Amino acid sequence: MASENIYILGIESSCDDTAASVLVNGKILSNVIASQKIHEEYGGVVPELASRAHQQNIVPVIHQALKKANITKEQLHAVAFTKGPGLMGSLLVGTSFAKSLAYGLNIPLIDVNHMQGHILAHFIDEEGFEKPPFPFLAMTISGGHTQIVRVDNHFDMTVIGETIDDAVGEAFDKSGKILGLGYPAGPEIDKRAKLGNPKAFKFTKPKVDGLNFSFSGFKTAVLYFIQREVKENPNFIEEHLNDICASIQHTIIGILIDKLKLASKETGIKHIAIGGGVSANSGIRQALKDGEQKFGWTTYVPKFEFTTDNAAMIAIVGYLKYLESDFAKQDVVASARLKI
Ligand code: KG4
Ligand code: ZN
C-alpha cells in the first residue's frame, strides 16, 4: 500500500550515548538520548563502563522513544541498529537488543553503519533542511573518525580521504586536556574561541599528501608550545585561554577546509555536506558558509541535534534500507572496525 505509514525504530549504542528514535516515513516522531556522564571524571570513554551503562539505559530509552512517538511496539515495521564501527562492548548491547526485539515482533532487522548514519542524517525529513543531491562530498568529523566521502547514492559511498592517525575530535579533546579543560573539550574550545583572537598564536599545519589527514603532530605541537610558554610564565594558560582556544580552532578548521578544497577540485563536486560531532562547531559551520561565496560551494550542515551521536541517523538509514528490502539476518554480528 503506497500510502501506508512506515514506522522505523533506530537504536544507537556504538560509544557512550544510548539512543533510540522513531521515524515515520523518514520524519522524526521521537529522538531520545541518554548521555553517559560517568566518563567525564576519567577524561575519556571507559569501554567497560560504557557497556554497563548501555545495559542500564537501553530499555528505558527505547520505552521513552516509543512513548514520545505515541506508538506501540506492535506498530513498528522494522528495527534498525548500529552494527559498527565502535566499541565492541557497547555495540553488543544494541545489537543483541535489536535482534531480540525484531525476532519477538517478527519484523525485519536492519544493520546500519554508524558512519553512513552520520552522512545520511541529511536525509531526515526536516523543515528548512535541504537534502544534498548526488553526487556530493561528505566530510565526517567526529571523536573517532575524520573522512572525506564521495557519495554517489544512498549506499554508493567511497572514502577518498581519511586520517592516518588521530581523529579531528581527538585533536580538540587532547588539546583541551593539555589546557586543563574537561572531557570532551570540543564544545568548550568552540565557546572560548568566540571570545579570542584566532591569529594570536600560530601552529604549523601537518603536511600530508592528497586527501588524507594527520592530527597527532598537531597535538604534540600544542603540547610543546604550552610547555614552553608555561616555563616562562606559569599563568600563561589562564591569561590567554580564549586566544589559545581560538588559535587551535582556527588551525584545525584551516586543515579541514584545505582538504575539502582539494577534494572539490579533484572531483569537480561542489555540493558539500558535513556530519559527526565536530560538525557542531560554530567555526567550521561559518567556514563552510564562507566557502559558498569563496568557492561556489553549496553546503549542507546538519541540524544541531543530529551532529553528535543519535539514533535518528540510524533510523533514517533503516528507513532507506527498508525501502530497498535490504534486511539483516538473525546471525548478524557487531563489527568494531566496520568500514563504509
Ligand atoms: O560524533 P560524536 O558524538 O562521537 C563519535 O562518534 O566520536 O563526536 C564527538 C566529538 C568529540 O571529540 C567532541 O569534542 C566533538 O565531537 N565536538 C566538538 C563540538 N561538539 C562536539 N568539537 C568541536 N566543537 C564543538 N562544538
Ligand atoms: Zn559518531
mmCIF file of C-alpha atoms and ligand atoms in Angstrom:
data_model
loop_
_atom_site.group_PDB
_atom_site.id
_atom_site.type_symbol
_atom_site.label_atom_id
_atom_site.label_comp_id
_atom_site.label_asym_id
_atom_site.label_seq_id
_atom_site.Cartn_x
_atom_site.Cartn_y
_atom_site.Cartn_z
ATOM 1 C CA MET A 1 0.000 0.000 0.000
ATOM 2 C CA ALA A 2 1.670 3.211 -1.190
ATOM 3 C CA SER A 3 0.052 5.420 1.425
ATOM 4 C CA GLU A 4 0.967 3.198 4.358
ATOM 5 C CA ASN A 5 2.935 4.855 7.149
ATOM 6 C CA ILE A 6 6.290 3.139 7.715
ATOM 7 C CA TYR A 7 7.462 3.244 11.344
ATOM 8 C CA ILE A 8 11.157 2.507 11.962
ATOM 9 C CA LEU A 9 12.855 2.229 15.348
ATOM 10 C CA GLY A 10 16.561 3.141 15.358
ATOM 11 C CA ILE A 11 18.940 2.067 18.131
ATOM 12 C CA GLU A 12 22.433 3.562 18.594
ATOM 13 C CA SER A 13 24.943 2.282 21.158
ATOM 14 C CA SER A 14 28.355 2.476 19.458
ATOM 15 C CA CYS A 15 30.177 4.636 22.006
ATOM 16 C CA ASP A 16 28.946 6.453 25.115
ATOM 17 C CA ASP A 17 25.419 7.513 24.123
ATOM 18 C CA THR A 18 22.461 5.163 24.407
ATOM 19 C CA ALA A 19 19.913 6.435 21.906
ATOM 20 C CA ALA A 20 16.598 5.420 20.344
ATOM 21 C CA SER A 21 14.456 7.174 17.760
ATOM 22 C CA VAL A 22 11.220 6.506 15.905
ATOM 23 C CA LEU A 23 10.697 7.827 12.369
ATOM 24 C CA VAL A 24 7.554 7.703 10.269
ATOM 25 C CA ASN A 25 8.303 7.855 6.518
ATOM 26 C CA GLY A 26 11.668 9.475 7.296
ATOM 27 C CA LYS A 27 10.215 12.124 9.617
ATOM 28 C CA ILE A 28 11.080 12.235 13.314
ATOM 29 C CA LEU A 29 8.479 11.269 15.895
ATOM 30 C CA SER A 30 10.976 10.894 18.746
ATOM 31 C CA ASN A 31 14.732 11.160 19.300
ATOM 32 C CA VAL A 32 15.872 10.153 22.789
ATOM 33 C CA ILE A 33 19.477 10.173 24.035
ATOM 34 C CA ALA A 34 20.923 9.129 27.388
ATOM 35 C CA SER A 35 24.475 10.501 27.517
ATOM 36 C CA GLN A 36 26.845 8.838 29.941
ATOM 37 C CA LYS A 37 28.294 11.410 32.322
ATOM 38 C CA ILE A 38 30.449 8.820 34.100
ATOM 39 C CA HIS A 39 33.319 9.191 31.560
ATOM 40 C CA GLU A 40 33.916 12.877 32.332
ATOM 41 C CA GLU A 41 35.811 12.069 35.516
ATOM 42 C CA TYR A 42 38.151 9.742 33.586
ATOM 43 C CA GLY A 43 38.904 12.249 30.800
ATOM 44 C CA GLY A 44 37.765 9.802 28.098
ATOM 45 C CA VAL A 45 35.384 6.945 27.396
ATOM 46 C CA VAL A 46 35.995 3.840 29.543
ATOM 47 C CA PRO A 47 34.721 0.928 27.400
ATOM 48 C CA GLU A 48 33.706 -1.366 30.262
ATOM 49 C CA LEU A 49 31.722 1.380 31.999
ATOM 50 C CA ALA A 50 30.112 2.391 28.697
ATOM 51 C CA SER A 51 28.893 -1.150 28.091
ATOM 52 C CA ARG A 52 27.411 -1.411 31.581
ATOM 53 C CA ALA A 53 25.658 1.951 31.272
ATOM 54 C CA HIS A 54 24.149 0.892 27.905
ATOM 55 C CA GLN A 55 22.690 -2.170 29.612
ATOM 56 C CA GLN A 56 21.075 0.027 32.239
ATOM 57 C CA ASN A 57 19.809 2.632 29.773
ATOM 58 C CA ILE A 58 18.634 0.692 26.761
ATOM 59 C CA VAL A 59 15.216 -0.452 27.989
ATOM 60 C CA PRO A 60 14.112 2.922 29.428
ATOM 61 C CA VAL A 61 15.457 4.821 26.378
ATOM 62 C CA ILE A 62 13.576 2.632 23.881
ATOM 63 C CA HIS A 63 10.481 2.728 26.041
ATOM 64 C CA GLN A 64 10.623 6.522 26.095
ATOM 65 C CA ALA A 65 11.183 6.746 22.328
ATOM 66 C CA LEU A 66 8.056 4.674 21.664
ATOM 67 C CA LYS A 67 6.061 6.636 24.229
ATOM 68 C CA LYS A 68 7.115 10.016 22.803
ATOM 69 C CA ALA A 69 6.293 8.790 19.296
ATOM 70 C CA ASN A 70 2.889 7.780 20.658
ATOM 71 C CA ILE A 71 3.002 4.325 19.082
ATOM 72 C CA THR A 72 3.154 0.779 20.422
ATOM 73 C CA LYS A 73 5.989 -1.587 19.519
ATOM 74 C CA GLU A 74 3.491 -3.674 17.524
ATOM 75 C CA GLN A 75 3.130 -0.765 15.068
ATOM 76 C CA LEU A 76 6.831 -0.871 14.136
ATOM 77 C CA HIS A 77 7.764 -2.077 10.632
ATOM 78 C CA ALA A 78 11.465 -2.696 11.335
ATOM 79 C CA VAL A 79 14.217 -2.333 13.936
ATOM 80 C CA ALA A 80 17.465 -0.684 12.780
ATOM 81 C CA PHE A 81 20.619 -0.815 14.897
ATOM 82 C CA THR A 82 24.272 0.273 14.746
ATOM 83 C CA LYS A 83 26.383 -2.702 13.675
ATOM 84 C CA GLY A 84 29.658 -0.717 13.848
ATOM 85 C CA PRO A 85 32.157 0.837 13.908
ATOM 86 C CA GLY A 86 32.516 1.465 17.634
ATOM 87 C CA LEU A 87 33.393 -0.128 20.953
ATOM 88 C CA MET A 88 32.619 -3.841 20.881
ATOM 89 C CA GLY A 89 31.136 -3.998 24.391
ATOM 90 C CA SER A 90 28.858 -1.069 23.558
ATOM 91 C CA LEU A 91 27.823 -2.327 20.121
ATOM 92 C CA LEU A 92 26.900 -5.737 21.551
ATOM 93 C CA VAL A 93 24.231 -4.232 23.812
ATOM 94 C CA GLY A 94 22.348 -2.506 20.972
ATOM 95 C CA THR A 95 22.879 -5.392 18.559
ATOM 96 C CA SER A 96 21.551 -8.064 20.934
ATOM 97 C CA PHE A 97 18.601 -5.942 21.961
ATOM 98 C CA ALA A 98 17.653 -5.117 18.356
ATOM 99 C CA LYS A 99 17.874 -8.773 17.338
ATOM 100 C CA SER A 100 15.629 -9.931 20.178
ATOM 101 C CA LEU A 101 13.099 -7.166 19.605
ATOM 102 C CA ALA A 102 12.828 -7.790 15.846
ATOM 103 C CA TYR A 103 12.602 -11.546 16.447
ATOM 104 C CA GLY A 104 9.934 -11.132 19.128
ATOM 105 C CA LEU A 105 7.851 -8.811 16.944
ATOM 106 C CA ASN A 106 8.526 -10.863 13.806
ATOM 107 C CA ILE A 107 9.582 -7.802 11.795
ATOM 108 C CA PRO A 108 12.716 -7.089 9.701
ATOM 109 C CA LEU A 109 16.032 -6.353 11.360
ATOM 110 C CA ILE A 110 18.273 -3.769 9.645
ATOM 111 C CA ASP A 111 22.002 -3.329 10.323
ATOM 112 C CA VAL A 112 23.428 0.172 9.972
ATOM 113 C CA ASN A 113 26.959 1.511 9.540
ATOM 114 C CA HIS A 114 27.370 4.350 12.061
ATOM 115 C CA MET A 115 29.431 6.458 9.633
ATOM 116 C CA GLN A 116 26.804 6.107 6.898
ATOM 117 C CA GLY A 117 24.375 7.281 9.578
ATOM 118 C CA HIS A 118 26.347 10.498 10.116
ATOM 119 C CA ILE A 119 26.185 11.122 6.349
ATOM 120 C CA LEU A 120 22.605 10.049 5.695
ATOM 121 C CA ALA A 121 21.336 12.140 8.629
ATOM 122 C CA HIS A 122 20.987 14.773 5.894
ATOM 123 C CA PHE A 123 18.073 12.730 4.500
ATOM 124 C CA ILE A 124 15.910 13.026 7.612
ATOM 125 C CA ASP A 125 12.769 14.887 6.614
ATOM 126 C CA GLU A 126 13.160 18.217 8.444
ATOM 127 C CA GLU A 127 11.552 21.525 7.635
ATOM 128 C CA GLY A 128 14.113 24.089 6.493
ATOM 129 C CA PHE A 129 16.796 21.469 5.720
ATOM 130 C CA GLU A 130 17.503 20.548 2.114
ATOM 131 C CA LYS A 131 18.748 17.117 1.163
ATOM 132 C CA PRO A 132 22.015 17.139 -0.826
ATOM 133 C CA PRO A 133 21.737 15.992 -4.466
ATOM 134 C CA PHE A 134 24.009 13.162 -5.737
ATOM 135 C CA PRO A 135 26.911 13.181 -6.161
ATOM 136 C CA PHE A 136 28.052 15.146 -3.113
ATOM 137 C CA LEU A 137 31.091 15.159 -0.834
ATOM 138 C CA ALA A 138 30.582 14.382 2.849
ATOM 139 C CA MET A 139 33.176 15.193 5.464
ATOM 140 C CA THR A 140 32.588 13.158 8.602
ATOM 141 C CA ILE A 141 34.353 14.688 11.564
ATOM 142 C CA SER A 142 33.950 13.112 14.985
ATOM 143 C CA GLY A 143 35.787 11.822 18.033
ATOM 144 C CA GLY A 144 36.649 8.580 16.266
ATOM 145 C CA HIS A 145 36.722 9.473 12.568
ATOM 146 C CA THR A 146 37.812 12.012 10.000
ATOM 147 C CA GLN A 147 36.909 11.149 6.442
ATOM 148 C CA ILE A 148 36.005 12.710 3.127
ATOM 149 C CA VAL A 149 33.491 10.523 1.343
ATOM 150 C CA ARG A 150 32.237 10.733 -2.217
ATOM 151 C CA VAL A 151 28.515 9.908 -2.093
ATOM 152 C CA ASP A 152 27.079 8.808 -5.462
ATOM 153 C CA ASN A 153 23.920 7.348 -3.996
ATOM 154 C CA HIS A 154 22.488 6.484 -0.566
ATOM 155 C CA PHE A 155 24.552 3.309 -0.428
ATOM 156 C CA ASP A 156 27.202 4.014 -3.032
ATOM 157 C CA MET A 157 29.902 5.712 -0.964
ATOM 158 C CA THR A 158 33.672 5.878 -1.493
ATOM 159 C CA VAL A 159 36.130 7.107 1.123
ATOM 160 C CA ILE A 160 38.543 9.368 -0.795
ATOM 161 C CA GLY A 161 40.480 10.671 2.212
ATOM 162 C CA GLU A 162 40.861 9.884 5.905
ATOM 163 C CA THR A 163 43.066 10.418 8.919
ATOM 164 C CA ILE A 164 46.214 8.343 9.166
ATOM 165 C CA ASP A 165 46.328 8.739 12.968
ATOM 166 C CA ASP A 166 44.097 10.779 15.336
ATOM 167 C CA ALA A 167 40.578 11.945 14.505
ATOM 168 C CA VAL A 168 39.824 15.675 14.454
ATOM 169 C CA GLY A 169 37.633 15.357 17.574
ATOM 170 C CA GLU A 170 40.672 13.932 19.370
ATOM 171 C CA ALA A 171 42.696 16.963 18.274
ATOM 172 C CA PHE A 172 40.103 19.138 20.053
ATOM 173 C CA ASP A 173 39.809 16.864 23.095
ATOM 174 C CA LYS A 174 43.541 16.237 23.591
ATOM 175 C CA SER A 175 44.400 19.913 23.126
ATOM 176 C CA GLY A 176 41.720 20.669 25.713
ATOM 177 C CA LYS A 177 43.242 18.165 28.098
ATOM 178 C CA ILE A 178 46.632 19.900 27.778
ATOM 179 C CA LEU A 179 44.853 23.154 28.690
ATOM 180 C CA GLY A 180 43.163 21.526 31.684
ATOM 181 C CA LEU A 181 39.653 21.598 30.170
ATOM 182 C CA GLY A 182 37.057 18.885 30.887
ATOM 183 C CA TYR A 183 36.180 15.996 28.550
ATOM 184 C CA PRO A 184 35.077 16.276 25.804
ATOM 185 C CA ALA A 185 36.744 19.644 25.282
ATOM 186 C CA GLY A 186 35.415 20.388 21.763
ATOM 187 C CA PRO A 187 32.326 22.349 22.876
ATOM 188 C CA GLU A 188 34.292 24.457 25.389
ATOM 189 C CA ILE A 189 37.070 25.265 22.922
ATOM 190 C CA ASP A 190 34.320 26.341 20.499
ATOM 191 C CA LYS A 191 32.734 28.605 23.150
ATOM 192 C CA ARG A 192 36.038 30.187 24.183
ATOM 193 C CA ALA A 193 37.209 30.563 20.576
ATOM 194 C CA LYS A 194 34.367 33.018 20.001
ATOM 195 C CA LEU A 195 35.929 35.314 22.640
ATOM 196 C CA GLY A 196 39.546 35.022 21.479
ATOM 197 C CA ASN A 197 41.849 36.089 18.659
ATOM 198 C CA PRO A 198 42.317 33.251 16.122
ATOM 199 C CA LYS A 199 45.606 34.734 14.939
ATOM 200 C CA ALA A 200 47.134 35.213 18.433
ATOM 201 C CA PHE A 201 49.282 32.072 18.176
ATOM 202 C CA LYS A 202 50.475 30.109 15.188
ATOM 203 C CA PHE A 203 50.575 26.317 14.918
ATOM 204 C CA THR A 204 52.036 24.724 11.828
ATOM 205 C CA LYS A 205 49.668 22.575 9.796
ATOM 206 C CA PRO A 206 50.745 18.957 9.237
ATOM 207 C CA LYS A 207 51.877 18.137 5.712
ATOM 208 C CA VAL A 208 50.033 15.077 4.467
ATOM 209 C CA ASP A 209 49.769 14.216 0.798
ATOM 210 C CA GLY A 210 46.480 14.047 -1.076
ATOM 211 C CA LEU A 211 43.202 13.967 0.772
ATOM 212 C CA ASN A 212 44.420 12.255 3.950
ATOM 213 C CA PHE A 213 44.682 13.947 7.329
ATOM 214 C CA SER A 214 47.032 13.714 10.294
ATOM 215 C CA PHE A 215 46.392 15.240 13.705
ATOM 216 C CA SER A 216 48.891 13.538 16.026
ATOM 217 C CA GLY A 217 51.646 16.049 15.194
ATOM 218 C CA PHE A 218 49.278 18.929 15.818
ATOM 219 C CA LYS A 219 48.518 17.695 19.336
ATOM 220 C CA THR A 220 52.273 17.433 20.043
ATOM 221 C CA ALA A 221 52.828 20.958 18.668
ATOM 222 C CA VAL A 222 50.197 22.283 21.087
ATOM 223 C CA LEU A 223 51.828 20.376 23.966
ATOM 224 C CA TYR A 224 55.351 21.710 23.263
ATOM 225 C CA PHE A 225 54.056 25.241 22.733
ATOM 226 C CA ILE A 226 52.208 25.231 26.072
ATOM 227 C CA GLN A 227 55.157 23.679 27.936
ATOM 228 C CA ARG A 228 57.485 26.326 26.531
ATOM 229 C CA GLU A 229 55.202 29.242 27.391
ATOM 230 C CA VAL A 230 54.342 27.976 30.878
ATOM 231 C CA LYS A 231 58.049 27.744 31.667
ATOM 232 C CA GLU A 232 58.313 31.495 31.010
ATOM 233 C CA ASN A 233 55.019 32.410 32.616
ATOM 234 C CA PRO A 234 53.266 29.906 34.916
ATOM 235 C CA ASN A 235 49.946 31.755 34.405
ATOM 236 C CA PHE A 236 50.189 31.649 30.606
ATOM 237 C CA ILE A 237 47.197 29.314 30.114
ATOM 238 C CA GLU A 238 44.730 31.197 32.284
ATOM 239 C CA GLU A 239 45.851 34.587 30.980
ATOM 240 C CA HIS A 240 45.471 33.583 27.330
ATOM 241 C CA LEU A 241 42.954 30.732 27.345
ATOM 242 C CA ASN A 242 40.465 32.268 24.893
ATOM 243 C CA ASP A 243 43.216 33.238 22.447
ATOM 244 C CA ILE A 244 44.785 29.766 22.662
ATOM 245 C CA CYS A 245 41.400 28.123 22.018
ATOM 246 C CA ALA A 246 40.676 30.473 19.093
ATOM 247 C CA SER A 247 44.110 29.778 17.566
ATOM 248 C CA ILE A 248 43.758 25.989 17.962
ATOM 249 C CA GLN A 249 40.296 26.026 16.412
ATOM 250 C CA HIS A 250 41.415 28.314 13.583
ATOM 251 C CA THR A 251 44.282 25.947 12.689
ATOM 252 C CA ILE A 252 42.098 22.828 12.790
ATOM 253 C CA ILE A 253 39.441 24.439 10.604
ATOM 254 C CA GLY A 254 42.142 25.551 8.162
ATOM 255 C CA ILE A 255 43.331 21.931 7.849
ATOM 256 C CA LEU A 256 39.784 20.677 7.180
ATOM 257 C CA ILE A 257 38.907 23.384 4.659
ATOM 258 C CA ASP A 258 42.205 22.942 2.751
ATOM 259 C CA LYS A 259 41.402 19.253 2.211
ATOM 260 C CA LEU A 260 37.799 19.965 1.245
ATOM 261 C CA LYS A 261 39.010 22.487 -1.340
ATOM 262 C CA LEU A 262 41.350 19.881 -2.802
ATOM 263 C CA ALA A 263 38.640 17.192 -2.793
ATOM 264 C CA SER A 264 36.215 19.535 -4.545
ATOM 265 C CA LYS A 265 38.843 20.467 -7.116
ATOM 266 C CA GLU A 266 39.829 16.850 -7.792
ATOM 267 C CA THR A 267 36.266 15.541 -8.116
ATOM 268 C CA GLY A 268 34.606 18.632 -9.567
ATOM 269 C CA ILE A 269 31.858 18.248 -6.952
ATOM 270 C CA LYS A 270 30.652 21.457 -5.305
ATOM 271 C CA HIS A 271 27.851 20.088 -3.108
ATOM 272 C CA ILE A 272 29.452 19.599 0.298
ATOM 273 C CA ALA A 273 27.935 18.160 3.485
ATOM 274 C CA ILE A 274 29.410 17.704 6.952
ATOM 275 C CA GLY A 275 28.437 15.354 9.760
ATOM 276 C CA GLY A 276 29.646 13.976 13.101
ATOM 277 C CA GLY A 277 30.236 15.588 16.487
ATOM 278 C CA VAL A 278 32.717 18.207 15.287
ATOM 279 C CA SER A 279 30.191 19.490 12.722
ATOM 280 C CA ALA A 280 28.515 21.134 15.746
ATOM 281 C CA ASN A 281 31.488 23.530 15.809
ATOM 282 C CA SER A 282 30.443 27.104 15.047
ATOM 283 C CA GLY A 283 33.767 27.886 13.338
ATOM 284 C CA ILE A 284 33.546 25.034 10.819
ATOM 285 C CA ARG A 285 29.899 25.938 10.146
ATOM 286 C CA GLN A 286 30.920 29.517 9.372
ATOM 287 C CA ALA A 287 33.885 28.388 7.254
ATOM 288 C CA LEU A 288 31.559 26.231 5.153
ATOM 289 C CA LYS A 289 29.163 29.129 4.666
ATOM 290 C CA ASP A 290 32.094 31.313 3.596
ATOM 291 C CA GLY A 291 33.009 28.557 1.111
ATOM 292 C CA GLU A 292 29.714 29.209 -0.691
ATOM 293 C CA GLN A 293 30.898 32.722 -1.570
ATOM 294 C CA LYS A 294 34.571 31.950 -1.999
ATOM 295 C CA PHE A 295 34.476 28.652 -3.888
ATOM 296 C CA GLY A 296 30.933 28.439 -5.261
ATOM 297 C CA TRP A 297 30.009 25.554 -2.960
ATOM 298 C CA THR A 298 26.508 24.623 -1.885
ATOM 299 C CA THR A 299 26.860 23.379 1.665
ATOM 300 C CA TYR A 300 24.730 21.189 3.911
ATOM 301 C CA VAL A 301 25.132 21.438 7.679
ATOM 302 C CA PRO A 302 23.028 19.122 9.836
ATOM 303 C CA LYS A 303 20.576 20.312 12.450
ATOM 304 C CA PHE A 304 22.484 20.633 15.725
ATOM 305 C CA GLU A 305 20.825 17.594 17.376
ATOM 306 C CA PHE A 306 21.979 15.319 14.503
ATOM 307 C CA THR A 307 25.659 16.263 14.758
ATOM 308 C CA THR A 308 26.733 14.210 17.783
ATOM 309 C CA ASP A 309 25.743 10.562 18.089
ATOM 310 C CA ASN A 310 21.992 9.979 17.902
ATOM 311 C CA ALA A 311 19.563 7.266 16.814
ATOM 312 C CA ALA A 312 17.567 9.330 14.297
ATOM 313 C CA MET A 313 20.501 8.974 11.896
ATOM 314 C CA ILE A 314 20.394 5.202 12.411
ATOM 315 C CA ALA A 315 16.623 5.124 11.873
ATOM 316 C CA ILE A 316 16.864 7.107 8.594
ATOM 317 C CA VAL A 317 19.377 4.610 7.204
ATOM 318 C CA GLY A 318 16.973 1.910 8.410
ATOM 319 C CA TYR A 319 14.124 3.565 6.510
ATOM 320 C CA LEU A 320 16.168 3.890 3.286
ATOM 321 C CA LYS A 321 17.234 0.235 3.549
ATOM 322 C CA TYR A 322 13.645 -0.804 4.354
ATOM 323 C CA LEU A 323 12.501 0.763 1.060
ATOM 324 C CA GLU A 324 15.025 -1.478 -0.709
ATOM 325 C CA SER A 325 14.131 -4.561 1.399
ATOM 326 C CA ASP A 326 17.783 -4.685 2.469
ATOM 327 C CA PHE A 327 17.442 -6.647 5.709
ATOM 328 C CA ALA A 328 19.899 -8.351 8.077
ATOM 329 C CA LYS A 329 19.684 -11.961 9.184
ATOM 330 C CA GLN A 330 19.384 -13.013 12.826
ATOM 331 C CA ASP A 331 23.010 -14.228 12.792
ATOM 332 C CA VAL A 332 24.366 -10.724 12.019
ATOM 333 C CA VAL A 333 27.224 -9.726 14.361
ATOM 334 C CA ALA A 334 28.544 -6.378 15.608
ATOM 335 C CA SER A 335 31.738 -5.191 13.935
ATOM 336 C CA ALA A 336 34.036 -2.778 15.801
ATOM 337 C CA ARG A 337 36.013 -1.833 12.675
ATOM 338 C CA LEU A 338 33.214 -1.788 10.106
ATOM 339 C CA LYS A 339 34.171 0.245 7.019
ATOM 340 C CA ILE A 340 31.967 2.364 4.768
HETATM 341 O O1 KG4 B 1 30.084 12.046 16.683
HETATM 342 P P1 KG4 B 1 30.442 12.115 18.134
HETATM 343 O O2 KG4 B 1 29.357 12.491 19.096
HETATM 344 O O3 KG4 B 1 31.016 10.759 18.634
HETATM 345 C C1 KG4 B 1 31.861 9.971 17.882
HETATM 346 O O4 KG4 B 1 31.351 9.188 17.044
HETATM 347 O O5 KG4 B 1 33.081 10.162 18.062
HETATM 348 O O6 KG4 B 1 31.676 13.149 18.262
HETATM 349 C C2 KG4 B 1 32.231 13.506 19.486
HETATM 350 C C3 KG4 B 1 33.328 14.534 19.246
HETATM 351 C C4 KG4 B 1 34.164 14.868 20.487
HETATM 352 O O7 KG4 B 1 35.525 14.801 20.146
HETATM 353 C C5 KG4 B 1 33.757 16.314 20.808
HETATM 354 O O8 KG4 B 1 34.782 17.073 21.426
HETATM 355 C C6 KG4 B 1 33.438 16.838 19.438
HETATM 356 O O9 KG4 B 1 32.766 15.787 18.800
HETATM 357 N N1 KG4 B 1 32.585 18.037 19.486
HETATM 358 C C7 KG4 B 1 33.017 19.266 19.108
HETATM 359 C C8 KG4 B 1 31.931 20.155 19.318
HETATM 360 N N2 KG4 B 1 30.881 19.428 19.806
HETATM 361 C C9 KG4 B 1 31.302 18.134 19.903
HETATM 362 N N3 KG4 B 1 34.197 19.668 18.620
HETATM 363 C C10 KG4 B 1 34.336 20.975 18.352
HETATM 364 N N4 KG4 B 1 33.349 21.892 18.530
HETATM 365 C C11 KG4 B 1 32.142 21.525 19.013
HETATM 366 N N5 KG4 B 1 31.180 22.436 19.172
HETATM 367 ZN ZN ZN B 2 29.595 9.263 15.712
#
